[in-house]
Amino acid sequence: MSSQECSGKVYLVGAGPGDPGLITLRAIECLQEADVVIYDRLASERLLDWAPQAEKHCVTEWGEAHAQRAPKVTELLVSLACQGKTVVRLKGGDPLVFGRGGEELLTLAEAGVPFEVVPGVTAAIAAGAYTGVPLTHRGLSSAVPLITGHQADGSPDLDWASLARFPGTLAIYMGFDRLGYIAEQLLAHGLPAETPALTVQWATTGQQRCVHTTLANLGRAVREAPLGPPAVTLIGPVVSLRDTLLWFERRPLFGRRILLTRPRGQAESLARQLERLGALVDVWPLLEIGPPPQPELVYEALRQLRRGAFDWLVFTSVNGVHATIRALDEMEADLRVLGEVKLAAIGPATAQALAQYHLRADVIPGEYRSEGLAQTLVPRVRGQRLLLLRADRGREILLELLKEVAHVEQVAVYAQREIPGIPPLVADRLRRGEYDFVPLTSSNLARIFAGRIEPAMRQHLGNRTQLVALSPVTGDTLRQLGLPVAAEATSYTMTGLVETILSLARANSPQS
Ligand code: SAH
């Protein structure tokens, strides 16, 4: 088939080594454009969130050995591209380093399928960076061969004699079970027994585990350590610099697993904050944010606003702010409808959402919850006309408290819809008690969470898994549901939540 007949395209994209932050900007652009994403297990599933529009296939789940699977993968790539689809083939690390990316490209080229390649951070480079090992270093290492420890059937063994003489750092991919044999070969060919060696499993993720040893002990050390593939091994004098340059494993949430339940778009920034502190984050969105149940009511409220019917707009969430501005857009109106109206925001995040539209909140309470907002507003709004812009469900307390002193109307500017089910990976981890922390950021999420978990999951709560509430209200809801609360955030913001998780982690860290 010639390329004229094939209107689609394949992007062979490097996903990086595991930390979802290590993807390239170009890779994100491709994911955003994709109709279909085809990925392996080595690529972080979090990256798929960059392609909400795309169909996704995990080829590792097909179960067969790589050699049997490979032709089917390329067949799928060719057939999708020839249906006119934009296909992202996402591969762990760099797609052309030991990933058989070259073979996939050759098949595409033969079939006349247009393609582009996006490089990625390969495992050895990433492992060096995240373990404090500079792969090249003046006086210590002037070359870095990337070596496969796994020998394809029938291919000749590597030239161990020349590798043993290499004036640099050997980086060995795959062949975890052959590390003892590889060390023997290098020793036999004259590489000194005391040469430092470092095997790194799951580099760049919160699951990163290392064995730091010498060449002579490498085989025994990896056999005895609780370690397995995927791992890379770095061999050379630069490995000793790690003692001074270690940083990743020292991060305060290193290795801690955290489950977030916020709606997808809202979980991302919290997830990144926690990941930057070393945590492993899964996102299980319990809710999704959608259009208001009755958009006409929203438009009507905003038309009244334009006619001067309100003195105050009261925003109780970031979503409420964005949904209101979206409604104005849909009505082909703009911020001028606000005129001199005053704006109240329940907390700093909501005020920040207003600031994105160059709107300044006139009031933010000291305590970021409905009661706090009511208390701050009551003395200022006596006899005035207020419009509450809120979700289609939630607490009524603000309305009730304000109604005592002012004329209050409320309108649902967005809807929250429950997403049914539990992703299988999250369910398994909850059953095994693998999460260290589950932060819950609203009573609504707390109730849905409590309703979804099975007894086998519940038994870990309060033991291995600590529930952290964003506010005392969420904390009370959890306790009423019979769930143990390890802590409530000291300030009811995402920063407060992160600080609370940090102090819990410090309190039960192995060193404390
Ligand atoms: N294309 C990938 C390599 C694929 S071969 C890349 O550029 O990184 C698979 C091997 O890569 C694994 O057996 C292991 O040796 C290595 N590897 C991939 N990701 C890794 C990680 N996060 N930590 C350690 N080794 C990894």
Tab-separated table of C-alpha atoms and ligand atoms in Angstrom, residues 14 16-19 42 91-101 120-127 146-147 149-150 172-176 199-205 208-209 228-233, ligand 1:
chain	number	residue	atom	x	y	z
A	14	GLY	CA	8.744	7.698	24.142
A	16	GLY	CA	9.830	8.212	29.592
A	17	PRO	CA	10.883	5.876	32.379
A	18	GLY	CA	7.928	6.026	34.772
A	19	ASP	CA	7.618	9.416	36.472
A	42	LEU	CA	6.118	0.169	31.097
A	91	LYS	CA	6.600	2.973	24.552
A	92	GLY	CA	8.421	3.083	27.868
A	93	GLY	CA	11.642	5.115	27.979
A	94	ASP	CA	12.931	5.937	24.503
A	95	PRO	CA	11.094	4.086	21.724
A	96	LEU	CA	14.278	3.181	19.858
A	97	VAL	CA	16.316	1.905	22.796
A	98	PHE	CA	15.686	-1.836	23.255
A	99	GLY	CA	11.994	-1.394	22.673
A	100	ARG	CA	11.815	-3.021	19.257
A	101	GLY	CA	10.694	0.383	18.033
A	120	GLY	CA	11.941	9.776	25.448
A	121	VAL	CA	14.108	9.674	28.553
A	122	THR	CA	15.611	6.200	28.515
A	123	ALA	CA	15.857	4.062	31.660
A	124	ALA	CA	19.643	4.244	32.138
A	125	ILE	CA	19.787	8.034	31.837
A	126	ALA	CA	16.769	8.343	34.142
A	127	ALA	CA	18.209	5.867	36.656
A	146	LEU	CA	23.801	0.776	26.644
A	147	ILE	CA	23.942	-3.009	26.872
A	149	GLY	CA	21.658	-8.300	29.390
A	150	HIS	CA	19.193	-10.478	27.548
A	172	ILE	CA	22.751	-2.957	31.453
A	173	TYR	CA	19.102	-3.252	30.464
A	174	MET	CA	16.955	-6.388	30.828
A	175	GLY	CA	18.385	-9.833	31.677
A	176	PHE	CA	17.851	-9.334	35.426
A	199	THR	CA	20.929	-2.110	40.232
A	200	VAL	CA	17.873	0.139	40.090
A	201	GLN	CA	14.350	-1.201	39.843
A	202	TRP	CA	11.407	1.018	38.776
A	203	ALA	CA	13.700	4.033	38.421
A	204	THR	CA	12.040	7.482	38.788
A	205	THR	CA	8.882	6.149	40.442
A	208	GLN	CA	12.346	2.869	42.973
A	209	ARG	CA	14.534	0.344	44.815
A	228	GLY	CA	13.159	-7.814	40.261
A	229	PRO	CA	12.607	-6.513	36.748
A	230	PRO	CA	12.289	-3.912	35.345
A	231	ALA	CA	15.749	-2.886	36.482
A	232	VAL	CA	18.872	-1.359	35.002
A	233	THR	CA	22.345	-1.910	36.355
B	1	SAH	N1	12.753	1.589	25.636
B	1	SAH	C1	13.052	1.408	27.031
B	1	SAH	C2	13.710	0.065	27.287
B	1	SAH	C3	12.814	-1.087	26.985
B	1	SAH	S1	13.548	-2.636	27.366
B	1	SAH	C4	13.940	2.565	27.510
B	1	SAH	O1	14.409	3.334	26.706
B	1	SAH	O2	14.127	2.692	28.715
B	1	SAH	C5	12.943	-2.916	28.988
B	1	SAH	C6	14.054	-2.734	29.987
B	1	SAH	O3	14.240	-1.355	30.235
B	1	SAH	C7	13.766	-3.309	31.349
B	1	SAH	O4	14.060	-4.692	31.394
B	1	SAH	C8	14.721	-2.528	32.206
B	1	SAH	O5	16.037	-2.992	32.067
B	1	SAH	C9	14.662	-1.169	31.560
B	1	SAH	N2	13.706	-0.265	32.210
B	1	SAH	C10	12.641	0.342	31.657
B	1	SAH	N3	12.040	1.165	32.536
B	1	SAH	C11	12.749	1.067	33.673
B	1	SAH	C12	12.654	1.675	34.956
B	1	SAH	N4	11.689	2.559	35.253
B	1	SAH	N5	13.575	1.366	35.885
B	1	SAH	C13	14.555	0.496	35.622
B	1	SAH	N6	14.687	-0.105	34.441
B	1	SAH	C14	13.802	0.172	33.476
